[in-house]
Amino acid sequence: MTTTGRRALLAAGAAAGAAALVGCTSSGGEGPRRPGAAEREAERVARAEAALRARSVAVARGLLERYDAVLAAHPALAPRLTPLRSSVAAHVRALGDGGTDGGGTGAVEPAAASGSPAPSASAPARSTTAPSPAPVPVAADPATALGELAAAERTASDGHTDALLAAPPEYARLLASVAASGAVHAHLLTEGARA
C-alpha cells in the first residue's frame, strides 16, 4: 500500500469516526429535546414535594418563633419551655432536609438556651429567605401564654398531620413523628399549667 492510500484510508476512518460522534451527540437538527411524560411527571412531583417541605418548615418556624416570643416575655418559664423549644428547633432542621435552610435554626438555638430573646438574634439569618413576620403577641399572664403556646402546638401538629397524604413515604413518616411530638408538647403545656 502506498503512502497516499494509507493517508486516504486514515482520513476516511477519521471522518467516519467524527460523523459517528456527531450522530451520537447531535439532536438531529430538530431543535431542543422535549421532555417525555415521565420526565414531566417526575418534575411535577419534585415541585410538589419541595412546596410541601417549604410549608412544613414554615409551620415549624412559626411555632419556634412563638416559643421565642413566650420565652422573651416570660423568662421564668425558661426551665419548662427550653427543652420543648429545642425539640421544635430540631424539627425545623429535620423538616428542612437536614438544615438546608441556611443554618438559620442553628443560629437561633443558642439564644433561646441562654434565655435571651432569640427573634432579634435570628432575624438576619431568616431575612435572606423571607421577610420577617410581625412580632408574635404574647399574653401578659404566664398561664395564658402557656395555653396559647399549647394551642399553637396543636395547630402545628394538625398541619403536619394534614400534610401526610401528599407526602412521599419517608417524609410522611417524619411528618407523623413531628405531629406526634407536637401533640405531646401540647399535652405537657396544658397539663403542666394545671399543676
Short mmCIF file of N, CA and C in Angstrom, two decimals:
data_model
loop_
_atom_site.label_atom_id
_atom_site.label_comp_id
_atom_site.label_asym_id
_atom_site.label_seq_id
_atom_site.Cartn_x
_atom_site.Cartn_y
_atom_site.Cartn_z
N MET A 1 0.84 -1.16 0.00
CA MET A 1 0.00 0.00 0.00
C MET A 1 0.89 1.24 0.00
N THR A 2 0.53 2.20 -0.78
CA THR A 2 1.32 3.40 -0.89
C THR A 2 0.96 4.37 0.22
N THR A 3 1.80 5.39 0.36
CA THR A 3 1.57 6.40 1.39
C THR A 3 0.27 7.14 1.15
N THR A 4 -0.04 7.41 -0.10
CA THR A 4 -1.28 8.10 -0.42
C THR A 4 -2.48 7.25 -0.04
N GLY A 5 -2.41 5.96 -0.30
CA GLY A 5 -3.51 5.06 0.05
C GLY A 5 -3.73 4.98 1.55
N ARG A 6 -2.61 4.94 2.31
CA ARG A 6 -2.73 4.90 3.76
C ARG A 6 -3.34 6.18 4.30
N ARG A 7 -2.88 7.30 3.73
CA ARG A 7 -3.40 8.58 4.19
C ARG A 7 -4.90 8.70 3.88
N ALA A 8 -5.30 8.26 2.71
CA ALA A 8 -6.71 8.32 2.32
C ALA A 8 -7.54 7.42 3.24
N LEU A 9 -7.01 6.24 3.55
CA LEU A 9 -7.71 5.32 4.44
C LEU A 9 -7.81 5.91 5.85
N LEU A 10 -6.72 6.51 6.35
CA LEU A 10 -6.73 7.12 7.66
C LEU A 10 -7.70 8.30 7.71
N ALA A 11 -7.71 9.13 6.68
CA ALA A 11 -8.62 10.28 6.63
C ALA A 11 -10.07 9.82 6.58
N ALA A 12 -10.34 8.77 5.79
CA ALA A 12 -11.71 8.25 5.70
C ALA A 12 -12.15 7.68 7.05
N GLY A 13 -11.25 7.00 7.75
CA GLY A 13 -11.58 6.44 9.08
C GLY A 13 -11.85 7.54 10.09
N ALA A 14 -11.02 8.59 10.06
CA ALA A 14 -11.23 9.71 10.98
C ALA A 14 -12.54 10.41 10.70
N ALA A 15 -12.86 10.58 9.42
CA ALA A 15 -14.12 11.24 9.07
C ALA A 15 -15.32 10.39 9.52
N ALA A 16 -15.21 9.09 9.34
CA ALA A 16 -16.31 8.21 9.77
C ALA A 16 -16.47 8.25 11.28
N GLY A 17 -15.36 8.28 12.02
CA GLY A 17 -15.42 8.35 13.48
C GLY A 17 -16.03 9.66 13.95
N ALA A 18 -15.64 10.75 13.32
CA ALA A 18 -16.20 12.06 13.69
C ALA A 18 -17.69 12.10 13.38
N ALA A 19 -18.09 11.54 12.26
CA ALA A 19 -19.51 11.52 11.92
C ALA A 19 -20.31 10.69 12.93
N ALA A 20 -19.71 9.59 13.39
CA ALA A 20 -20.39 8.76 14.38
C ALA A 20 -20.54 9.51 15.70
N LEU A 21 -19.49 10.24 16.10
CA LEU A 21 -19.57 11.01 17.34
C LEU A 21 -20.61 12.11 17.24
N VAL A 22 -20.65 12.81 16.14
CA VAL A 22 -21.64 13.88 15.96
C VAL A 22 -23.04 13.28 15.95
N GLY A 23 -23.20 12.15 15.36
CA GLY A 23 -24.50 11.50 15.31
C GLY A 23 -25.00 11.09 16.69
N CYS A 24 -24.09 10.75 17.58
CA CYS A 24 -24.49 10.33 18.93
C CYS A 24 -24.85 11.51 19.82
N THR A 25 -24.22 12.65 19.56
CA THR A 25 -24.43 13.77 20.47
C THR A 25 -25.36 14.82 19.90
N SER A 26 -25.64 14.78 18.61
CA SER A 26 -26.47 15.80 17.99
C SER A 26 -27.94 15.46 18.18
N SER A 27 -28.76 16.49 18.24
CA SER A 27 -30.20 16.27 18.36
C SER A 27 -30.83 16.11 16.99
N GLY A 28 -30.02 16.09 15.95
CA GLY A 28 -30.53 15.85 14.62
C GLY A 28 -31.11 17.11 13.98
N GLY A 29 -30.87 18.26 14.54
CA GLY A 29 -31.37 19.49 13.97
C GLY A 29 -32.85 19.73 14.21
N GLU A 30 -33.47 18.96 15.07
CA GLU A 30 -34.90 19.11 15.33
C GLU A 30 -35.20 20.14 16.41
N GLY A 31 -34.22 20.83 16.90
CA GLY A 31 -34.45 21.80 17.97
C GLY A 31 -34.22 21.15 19.33
N PRO A 32 -34.59 21.85 20.40
CA PRO A 32 -34.38 21.30 21.74
C PRO A 32 -35.26 20.06 21.98
N ARG A 33 -34.70 19.15 22.73
CA ARG A 33 -35.41 17.91 23.04
C ARG A 33 -36.54 18.21 24.01
N ARG A 34 -37.70 17.66 23.76
CA ARG A 34 -38.85 17.86 24.62
C ARG A 34 -38.90 16.74 25.66
N PRO A 35 -39.17 17.11 26.92
CA PRO A 35 -39.24 16.05 27.95
C PRO A 35 -40.46 15.16 27.73
N GLY A 36 -40.27 13.90 28.06
CA GLY A 36 -41.36 12.95 27.93
C GLY A 36 -42.34 13.07 29.09
N ALA A 37 -43.41 12.30 29.01
CA ALA A 37 -44.45 12.35 30.05
C ALA A 37 -43.89 11.95 31.41
N ALA A 38 -43.03 10.96 31.44
CA ALA A 38 -42.46 10.51 32.72
C ALA A 38 -41.57 11.59 33.33
N GLU A 39 -40.80 12.28 32.48
CA GLU A 39 -39.94 13.35 32.99
C GLU A 39 -40.77 14.52 33.51
N ARG A 40 -41.85 14.87 32.81
CA ARG A 40 -42.74 15.95 33.27
C ARG A 40 -43.40 15.58 34.60
N GLU A 41 -43.82 14.34 34.72
CA GLU A 41 -44.45 13.89 35.97
C GLU A 41 -43.45 13.91 37.12
N ALA A 42 -42.23 13.46 36.86
CA ALA A 42 -41.20 13.48 37.90
C ALA A 42 -40.90 14.92 38.33
N GLU A 43 -40.87 15.84 37.39
CA GLU A 43 -40.63 17.24 37.72
C GLU A 43 -41.80 17.81 38.54
N ARG A 44 -43.03 17.46 38.18
CA ARG A 44 -44.20 17.92 38.91
C ARG A 44 -44.19 17.39 40.34
N VAL A 45 -43.84 16.13 40.51
CA VAL A 45 -43.78 15.53 41.84
C VAL A 45 -42.68 16.20 42.68
N ALA A 46 -41.54 16.47 42.06
CA ALA A 46 -40.44 17.12 42.78
C ALA A 46 -40.84 18.53 43.22
N ARG A 47 -41.54 19.27 42.36
CA ARG A 47 -42.00 20.62 42.74
C ARG A 47 -43.02 20.54 43.87
N ALA A 48 -43.94 19.57 43.80
CA ALA A 48 -44.95 19.43 44.86
C ALA A 48 -44.30 19.06 46.19
N GLU A 49 -43.30 18.19 46.15
CA GLU A 49 -42.60 17.81 47.38
C GLU A 49 -41.83 18.99 47.96
N ALA A 50 -41.21 19.78 47.10
CA ALA A 50 -40.48 20.96 47.58
C ALA A 50 -41.43 21.96 48.22
N ALA A 51 -42.61 22.14 47.62
CA ALA A 51 -43.61 23.05 48.20
C ALA A 51 -44.11 22.52 49.54
N LEU A 52 -44.31 21.22 49.63
CA LEU A 52 -44.75 20.61 50.90
C LEU A 52 -43.70 20.80 51.98
N ARG A 53 -42.45 20.58 51.63
CA ARG A 53 -41.36 20.79 52.60
C ARG A 53 -41.32 22.24 53.05
N ALA A 54 -41.46 23.17 52.12
CA ALA A 54 -41.42 24.59 52.47
C ALA A 54 -42.56 24.94 53.42
N ARG A 55 -43.76 24.42 53.15
CA ARG A 55 -44.90 24.69 54.05
C ARG A 55 -44.66 24.08 55.43
N SER A 56 -44.14 22.87 55.47
CA SER A 56 -43.90 22.21 56.76
C SER A 56 -42.86 22.95 57.58
N VAL A 57 -41.81 23.41 56.92
CA VAL A 57 -40.77 24.18 57.61
C VAL A 57 -41.34 25.50 58.09
N ALA A 58 -42.19 26.14 57.28
CA ALA A 58 -42.79 27.42 57.69
C ALA A 58 -43.66 27.24 58.93
N VAL A 59 -44.41 26.15 59.00
CA VAL A 59 -45.25 25.89 60.17
C VAL A 59 -44.37 25.70 61.40
N ALA A 60 -43.30 24.91 61.26
CA ALA A 60 -42.41 24.65 62.39
C ALA A 60 -41.67 25.93 62.81
N ARG A 61 -41.25 26.73 61.85
CA ARG A 61 -40.57 28.00 62.19
C ARG A 61 -41.51 28.96 62.91
N GLY A 62 -42.77 28.99 62.48
CA GLY A 62 -43.75 29.83 63.16
C GLY A 62 -43.91 29.43 64.62
N LEU A 63 -43.92 28.13 64.85
CA LEU A 63 -44.01 27.63 66.23
C LEU A 63 -42.75 27.98 67.01
N LEU A 64 -41.61 27.87 66.38
CA LEU A 64 -40.35 28.23 67.03
C LEU A 64 -40.34 29.72 67.40
N GLU A 65 -40.85 30.55 66.52
CA GLU A 65 -40.93 31.99 66.82
C GLU A 65 -41.86 32.25 68.00
N ARG A 66 -42.93 31.48 68.10
CA ARG A 66 -43.85 31.65 69.23
C ARG A 66 -43.14 31.26 70.53
N TYR A 67 -42.39 30.17 70.51
CA TYR A 67 -41.61 29.80 71.71
C TYR A 67 -40.66 30.92 72.09
N ASP A 68 -39.98 31.48 71.10
CA ASP A 68 -39.04 32.57 71.37
C ASP A 68 -39.75 33.77 71.99
N ALA A 69 -40.93 34.09 71.46
CA ALA A 69 -41.67 35.24 71.99
C ALA A 69 -42.12 35.00 73.43
N VAL A 70 -42.59 33.80 73.72
CA VAL A 70 -43.03 33.49 75.09
C VAL A 70 -41.84 33.50 76.03
N LEU A 71 -40.73 32.95 75.59
CA LEU A 71 -39.53 32.96 76.44
C LEU A 71 -39.03 34.38 76.68
N ALA A 72 -39.14 35.24 75.67
CA ALA A 72 -38.70 36.63 75.84
C ALA A 72 -39.63 37.38 76.79
N ALA A 73 -40.92 37.09 76.72
CA ALA A 73 -41.89 37.79 77.57
C ALA A 73 -41.93 37.23 78.99
N HIS A 74 -41.64 35.94 79.13
CA HIS A 74 -41.72 35.27 80.44
C HIS A 74 -40.47 34.44 80.69
N PRO A 75 -39.35 35.07 81.01
CA PRO A 75 -38.10 34.33 81.20
C PRO A 75 -38.18 33.29 82.32
N ALA A 76 -39.09 33.46 83.26
CA ALA A 76 -39.22 32.49 84.34
C ALA A 76 -39.69 31.13 83.83
N LEU A 77 -40.27 31.08 82.64
CA LEU A 77 -40.75 29.81 82.06
C LEU A 77 -39.64 29.05 81.32
N ALA A 78 -38.44 29.63 81.27
CA ALA A 78 -37.34 29.01 80.51
C ALA A 78 -37.05 27.57 80.93
N PRO A 79 -36.98 27.24 82.22
CA PRO A 79 -36.69 25.83 82.56
C PRO A 79 -37.72 24.85 81.99
N ARG A 80 -38.94 25.30 81.88
CA ARG A 80 -40.01 24.43 81.38
C ARG A 80 -40.07 24.41 79.85
N LEU A 81 -39.82 25.55 79.23
CA LEU A 81 -40.01 25.66 77.78
C LEU A 81 -38.76 25.35 76.96
N THR A 82 -37.59 25.53 77.51
CA THR A 82 -36.36 25.35 76.74
C THR A 82 -36.24 23.95 76.13
N PRO A 83 -36.53 22.87 76.86
CA PRO A 83 -36.43 21.54 76.22
C PRO A 83 -37.44 21.37 75.08
N LEU A 84 -38.64 21.91 75.25
CA LEU A 84 -39.64 21.79 74.19
C LEU A 84 -39.23 22.63 72.98
N ARG A 85 -38.70 23.81 73.25
CA ARG A 85 -38.24 24.68 72.17
C ARG A 85 -37.09 24.04 71.40
N SER A 86 -36.19 23.39 72.12
CA SER A 86 -35.07 22.70 71.46
C SER A 86 -35.58 21.60 70.54
N SER A 87 -36.61 20.92 70.98
CA SER A 87 -37.22 19.88 70.16
C SER A 87 -37.82 20.48 68.89
N VAL A 88 -38.51 21.61 69.02
CA VAL A 88 -39.10 22.26 67.86
C VAL A 88 -38.00 22.74 66.91
N ALA A 89 -36.89 23.25 67.45
CA ALA A 89 -35.77 23.66 66.59
C ALA A 89 -35.21 22.46 65.82
N ALA A 90 -35.14 21.31 66.46
CA ALA A 90 -34.69 20.10 65.77
C ALA A 90 -35.68 19.70 64.67
N HIS A 91 -36.97 19.91 64.93
CA HIS A 91 -37.97 19.61 63.90
C HIS A 91 -37.80 20.51 62.69
N VAL A 92 -37.50 21.78 62.92
CA VAL A 92 -37.28 22.71 61.80
C VAL A 92 -36.12 22.20 60.95
N ARG A 93 -35.04 21.80 61.60
CA ARG A 93 -33.88 21.29 60.85
C ARG A 93 -34.22 20.01 60.10
N ALA A 94 -34.92 19.10 60.76
CA ALA A 94 -35.24 17.82 60.12
C ALA A 94 -36.21 18.01 58.96
N LEU A 95 -37.22 18.83 59.14
CA LEU A 95 -38.19 19.05 58.07
C LEU A 95 -37.56 19.78 56.89
N GLY A 96 -36.54 20.57 57.17
CA GLY A 96 -35.85 21.29 56.10
C GLY A 96 -34.79 20.46 55.43
N ASP A 97 -34.86 19.15 55.56
CA ASP A 97 -33.93 18.22 54.94
C ASP A 97 -32.51 18.41 55.46
N GLY A 98 -32.38 18.36 56.76
CA GLY A 98 -31.06 18.38 57.37
C GLY A 98 -30.40 19.73 57.40
N GLY A 99 -31.16 20.80 57.45
CA GLY A 99 -30.56 22.12 57.61
C GLY A 99 -30.30 22.85 56.32
N THR A 100 -31.07 22.55 55.26
CA THR A 100 -30.87 23.26 54.01
C THR A 100 -31.43 24.68 54.07
N ASP A 101 -31.92 25.08 55.22
CA ASP A 101 -32.49 26.41 55.35
C ASP A 101 -31.43 27.45 55.62
N GLY A 102 -30.17 27.16 55.37
CA GLY A 102 -29.12 28.14 55.51
C GLY A 102 -28.57 28.26 56.91
N GLY A 103 -28.94 27.34 57.79
CA GLY A 103 -28.39 27.37 59.13
C GLY A 103 -29.08 28.36 60.04
N GLY A 104 -30.21 28.92 59.64
CA GLY A 104 -30.91 29.89 60.45
C GLY A 104 -31.33 29.33 61.79
N THR A 105 -31.72 28.05 61.83
CA THR A 105 -32.15 27.48 63.08
C THR A 105 -30.99 27.24 64.02
N GLY A 106 -29.82 26.95 63.48
CA GLY A 106 -28.66 26.76 64.34
C GLY A 106 -28.29 28.06 65.04
N ALA A 107 -28.49 29.18 64.37
CA ALA A 107 -28.16 30.47 64.98
C ALA A 107 -29.19 30.86 66.02
N VAL A 108 -30.39 30.32 65.91
CA VAL A 108 -31.46 30.67 66.84
C VAL A 108 -31.33 29.90 68.14
N GLU A 109 -30.93 28.66 68.06
CA GLU A 109 -30.96 27.78 69.22
C GLU A 109 -30.16 28.28 70.42
N PRO A 110 -28.91 28.69 70.30
CA PRO A 110 -28.19 29.12 71.48
C PRO A 110 -28.81 30.32 72.17
N ALA A 111 -29.45 31.22 71.42
CA ALA A 111 -30.04 32.41 72.03
C ALA A 111 -31.15 32.02 72.99
N ALA A 112 -31.98 31.07 72.61
CA ALA A 112 -33.08 30.68 73.49
C ALA A 112 -32.56 29.92 74.69
N ALA A 113 -31.53 29.12 74.50
CA ALA A 113 -31.00 28.37 75.61
C ALA A 113 -30.40 29.29 76.67
N SER A 114 -29.90 30.45 76.24
CA SER A 114 -29.32 31.38 77.20
C SER A 114 -30.38 32.25 77.86
N GLY A 115 -31.62 32.18 77.35
CA GLY A 115 -32.69 32.96 77.93
C GLY A 115 -32.84 34.33 77.31
N SER A 116 -32.00 34.68 76.34
CA SER A 116 -32.13 35.98 75.69
C SER A 116 -33.16 35.89 74.59
N PRO A 117 -33.75 37.00 74.20
CA PRO A 117 -34.76 36.93 73.15
C PRO A 117 -34.14 36.56 71.81
N ALA A 118 -34.56 35.44 71.27
CA ALA A 118 -33.96 34.94 70.04
C ALA A 118 -34.49 35.58 68.77
N PRO A 119 -35.71 36.12 68.72
CA PRO A 119 -36.16 36.64 67.44
C PRO A 119 -35.23 37.70 66.88
N SER A 120 -34.68 38.59 67.70
CA SER A 120 -33.78 39.61 67.17
C SER A 120 -32.45 38.99 66.75
N ALA A 121 -32.05 37.94 67.41
CA ALA A 121 -30.78 37.29 67.06
C ALA A 121 -30.93 36.48 65.78
N SER A 122 -32.12 36.00 65.49
CA SER A 122 -32.29 35.14 64.33
C SER A 122 -32.81 35.89 63.11
N ALA A 123 -33.27 37.09 63.25
CA ALA A 123 -33.85 37.80 62.12
C ALA A 123 -32.89 37.93 60.94
N PRO A 124 -31.60 38.24 61.12
CA PRO A 124 -30.74 38.33 59.95
C PRO A 124 -30.62 37.01 59.21
N ALA A 125 -30.63 35.89 59.89
CA ALA A 125 -30.48 34.60 59.23
C ALA A 125 -31.70 34.31 58.36
N ARG A 126 -32.88 34.70 58.79
CA ARG A 126 -34.08 34.41 58.03
C ARG A 126 -34.37 35.47 56.98
N SER A 127 -33.82 36.64 57.10
CA SER A 127 -34.16 37.70 56.18
C SER A 127 -33.70 37.40 54.76
N THR A 128 -32.77 36.48 54.58
CA THR A 128 -32.31 36.12 53.24
C THR A 128 -33.32 35.25 52.53
N THR A 129 -34.21 34.54 53.25
CA THR A 129 -35.15 33.65 52.61
C THR A 129 -36.56 34.23 52.56
N ALA A 130 -36.95 35.03 53.54
CA ALA A 130 -38.30 35.57 53.58
C ALA A 130 -38.30 36.82 54.44
N PRO A 131 -39.25 37.70 54.21
CA PRO A 131 -39.33 38.88 55.06
C PRO A 131 -39.69 38.47 56.48
N SER A 132 -39.24 39.25 57.44
CA SER A 132 -39.51 38.95 58.84
C SER A 132 -40.98 39.14 59.13
N PRO A 133 -41.59 38.16 59.80
CA PRO A 133 -43.00 38.30 60.16
C PRO A 133 -43.16 39.31 61.30
N ALA A 134 -44.39 39.72 61.51
CA ALA A 134 -44.67 40.63 62.61
C ALA A 134 -44.40 39.91 63.93
N PRO A 135 -44.02 40.65 64.96
CA PRO A 135 -43.76 40.01 66.25
C PRO A 135 -45.00 39.26 66.74
N VAL A 136 -44.76 38.14 67.38
CA VAL A 136 -45.84 37.32 67.89
C VAL A 136 -46.35 37.94 69.20
N PRO A 137 -47.65 38.23 69.29
CA PRO A 137 -48.17 38.77 70.55
C PRO A 137 -48.19 37.68 71.62
N VAL A 138 -47.83 38.07 72.84
CA VAL A 138 -47.79 37.12 73.95
C VAL A 138 -48.63 37.70 75.09
N ALA A 139 -49.43 36.86 75.70
CA ALA A 139 -50.26 37.27 76.83
C ALA A 139 -49.38 37.66 78.01
N ALA A 140 -49.84 38.63 78.78
CA ALA A 140 -49.08 39.09 79.94
C ALA A 140 -49.07 38.06 81.06
N ASP A 141 -50.11 37.26 81.14
CA ASP A 141 -50.21 36.22 82.16
C ASP A 141 -49.47 34.97 81.67
N PRO A 142 -48.52 34.44 82.47
CA PRO A 142 -47.77 33.26 82.02
C PRO A 142 -48.66 32.05 81.74
N ALA A 143 -49.70 31.83 82.54
CA ALA A 143 -50.57 30.68 82.31
C ALA A 143 -51.32 30.82 80.99
N THR A 144 -51.76 32.02 80.68
CA THR A 144 -52.44 32.25 79.41
C THR A 144 -51.46 32.08 78.25
N ALA A 145 -50.24 32.55 78.42
CA ALA A 145 -49.22 32.40 77.38
C ALA A 145 -48.95 30.92 77.12
N LEU A 146 -48.90 30.12 78.18
CA LEU A 146 -48.71 28.67 78.00
C LEU A 146 -49.88 28.05 77.27
N GLY A 147 -51.09 28.48 77.59
CA GLY A 147 -52.28 27.97 76.90
C GLY A 147 -52.25 28.30 75.42
N GLU A 148 -51.84 29.54 75.11
CA GLU A 148 -51.74 29.94 73.71
C GLU A 148 -50.63 29.15 72.99
N LEU A 149 -49.55 28.88 73.68
CA LEU A 149 -48.46 28.09 73.10
C LEU A 149 -48.93 26.66 72.84
N ALA A 150 -49.71 26.11 73.78
CA ALA A 150 -50.26 24.76 73.58
C ALA A 150 -51.19 24.74 72.37
N ALA A 151 -52.01 25.78 72.22
CA ALA A 151 -52.90 25.85 71.05
C ALA A 151 -52.09 25.94 69.76
N ALA A 152 -50.99 26.68 69.78
CA ALA A 152 -50.12 26.77 68.60
C ALA A 152 -49.49 25.41 68.30
N GLU A 153 -49.11 24.68 69.33
CA GLU A 153 -48.57 23.32 69.13
C GLU A 153 -49.61 22.43 68.47
N ARG A 154 -50.86 22.50 68.95
CA ARG A 154 -51.94 21.68 68.36
C ARG A 154 -52.16 22.05 66.90
N THR A 155 -52.17 23.35 66.61
CA THR A 155 -52.38 23.80 65.24
C THR A 155 -51.25 23.31 64.33
N ALA A 156 -50.02 23.42 64.79
CA ALA A 156 -48.88 22.94 64.01
C ALA A 156 -48.96 21.43 63.81
N SER A 157 -49.31 20.72 64.87
CA SER A 157 -49.44 19.26 64.79
C SER A 157 -50.52 18.88 63.78
N ASP A 158 -51.64 19.58 63.81
CA ASP A 158 -52.71 19.31 62.85
C ASP A 158 -52.26 19.60 61.41
N GLY A 159 -51.48 20.66 61.24
CA GLY A 159 -50.96 20.99 59.91
C GLY A 159 -50.05 19.91 59.37
N HIS A 160 -49.19 19.38 60.23
CA HIS A 160 -48.29 18.29 59.80
C HIS A 160 -49.09 17.03 59.50
N THR A 161 -50.12 16.77 60.29
CA THR A 161 -50.96 15.60 60.06
C THR A 161 -51.70 15.72 58.72
N ASP A 162 -52.22 16.90 58.44
CA ASP A 162 -52.92 17.11 57.17
C ASP A 162 -52.00 16.93 55.97
N ALA A 163 -50.73 17.21 56.12
CA ALA A 163 -49.78 17.11 55.01
C ALA A 163 -49.36 15.66 54.74
N LEU A 164 -49.72 14.74 55.60
CA LEU A 164 -49.27 13.36 55.44
C LEU A 164 -49.70 12.73 54.12
N LEU A 165 -50.93 12.99 53.69
CA LEU A 165 -51.44 12.34 52.49
C LEU A 165 -50.68 12.74 51.23
N ALA A 166 -50.17 13.94 51.19
CA ALA A 166 -49.47 14.42 50.00
C ALA A 166 -47.97 14.13 50.04
N ALA A 167 -47.48 13.66 51.17
CA ALA A 167 -46.03 13.48 51.34
C ALA A 167 -45.57 12.12 50.82
N PRO A 168 -44.34 12.07 50.29
CA PRO A 168 -43.75 10.78 49.95
C PRO A 168 -43.54 9.97 51.24
N PRO A 169 -43.43 8.66 51.14
CA PRO A 169 -43.42 7.81 52.34
C PRO A 169 -42.41 8.21 53.42
N GLU A 170 -41.18 8.45 53.05
CA GLU A 170 -40.17 8.76 54.06
C GLU A 170 -40.47 10.08 54.76
N TYR A 171 -40.87 11.08 53.99
CA TYR A 171 -41.19 12.38 54.58
C TYR A 171 -42.49 12.30 55.38
N ALA A 172 -43.41 11.44 54.96
CA ALA A 172 -44.66 11.25 55.72
C ALA A 172 -44.36 10.68 57.10
N ARG A 173 -43.41 9.77 57.18
CA ARG A 173 -43.03 9.22 58.50
C ARG A 173 -42.46 10.31 59.39
N LEU A 174 -41.64 11.18 58.81
CA LEU A 174 -41.08 12.30 59.57
C LEU A 174 -42.18 13.24 60.02
N LEU A 175 -43.11 13.58 59.12
CA LEU A 175 -44.21 14.45 59.49
C LEU A 175 -45.06 13.84 60.60
N ALA A 176 -45.30 12.55 60.52
CA ALA A 176 -46.09 11.88 61.56
C ALA A 176 -45.38 11.96 62.91
N SER A 177 -44.08 11.76 62.90
CA SER A 177 -43.31 11.85 64.14
C SER A 177 -43.34 13.26 64.72
N VAL A 178 -43.19 14.27 63.86
CA VAL A 178 -43.22 15.66 64.32
C VAL A 178 -44.61 16.01 64.84
N ALA A 179 -45.65 15.54 64.15
CA ALA A 179 -47.02 15.80 64.59
C ALA A 179 -47.28 15.15 65.96
N ALA A 180 -46.80 13.94 66.14
CA ALA A 180 -46.98 13.27 67.44
C ALA A 180 -46.23 14.01 68.53
N SER A 181 -45.04 14.47 68.23
CA SER A 181 -44.27 15.24 69.19
C SER A 181 -45.00 16.52 69.57
N GLY A 182 -45.59 17.18 68.58
CA GLY A 182 -46.35 18.40 68.85
C GLY A 182 -47.55 18.14 69.74
N ALA A 183 -48.21 17.01 69.54
CA ALA A 183 -49.34 16.66 70.40
C ALA A 183 -48.88 16.42 71.83
N VAL A 184 -47.74 15.80 71.99
CA VAL A 184 -47.18 15.58 73.34
C VAL A 184 -46.80 16.92 73.97
N HIS A 185 -46.20 17.81 73.19
CA HIS A 185 -45.85 19.13 73.71
C HIS A 185 -47.10 19.86 74.20
N ALA A 186 -48.17 19.81 73.40
CA ALA A 186 -49.42 20.48 73.79
C ALA A 186 -49.94 19.90 75.09
N HIS A 187 -49.86 18.59 75.22
CA HIS A 187 -50.31 17.94 76.46
C HIS A 187 -49.45 18.40 77.64
N LEU A 188 -48.15 18.40 77.46
CA LEU A 188 -47.26 18.81 78.55
C LEU A 188 -47.50 20.27 78.94
N LEU A 189 -47.76 21.12 77.97
CA LEU A 189 -48.01 22.52 78.25
C LEU A 189 -49.32 22.73 79.00
N THR A 190 -50.34 21.97 78.64
CA THR A 190 -51.65 22.16 79.30
C THR A 190 -51.71 21.44 80.63
N GLU A 191 -51.17 20.26 80.72
CA GLU A 191 -51.20 19.53 81.99
C GLU A 191 -50.30 20.19 83.02
N GLY A 192 -49.17 20.67 82.58
CA GLY A 192 -48.25 21.37 83.50
C GLY A 192 -48.84 22.68 83.99
N ALA A 193 -49.66 23.33 83.15
CA ALA A 193 -50.28 24.59 83.53
C ALA A 193 -51.32 24.38 84.63
N ARG A 194 -51.94 23.19 84.64
CA ARG A 194 -52.95 22.90 85.66
C ARG A 194 -52.31 22.56 87.01
N ALA A 195 -51.10 22.04 86.97
CA ALA A 195 -50.45 21.62 88.22
C ALA A 195 -49.98 22.77 89.06
#
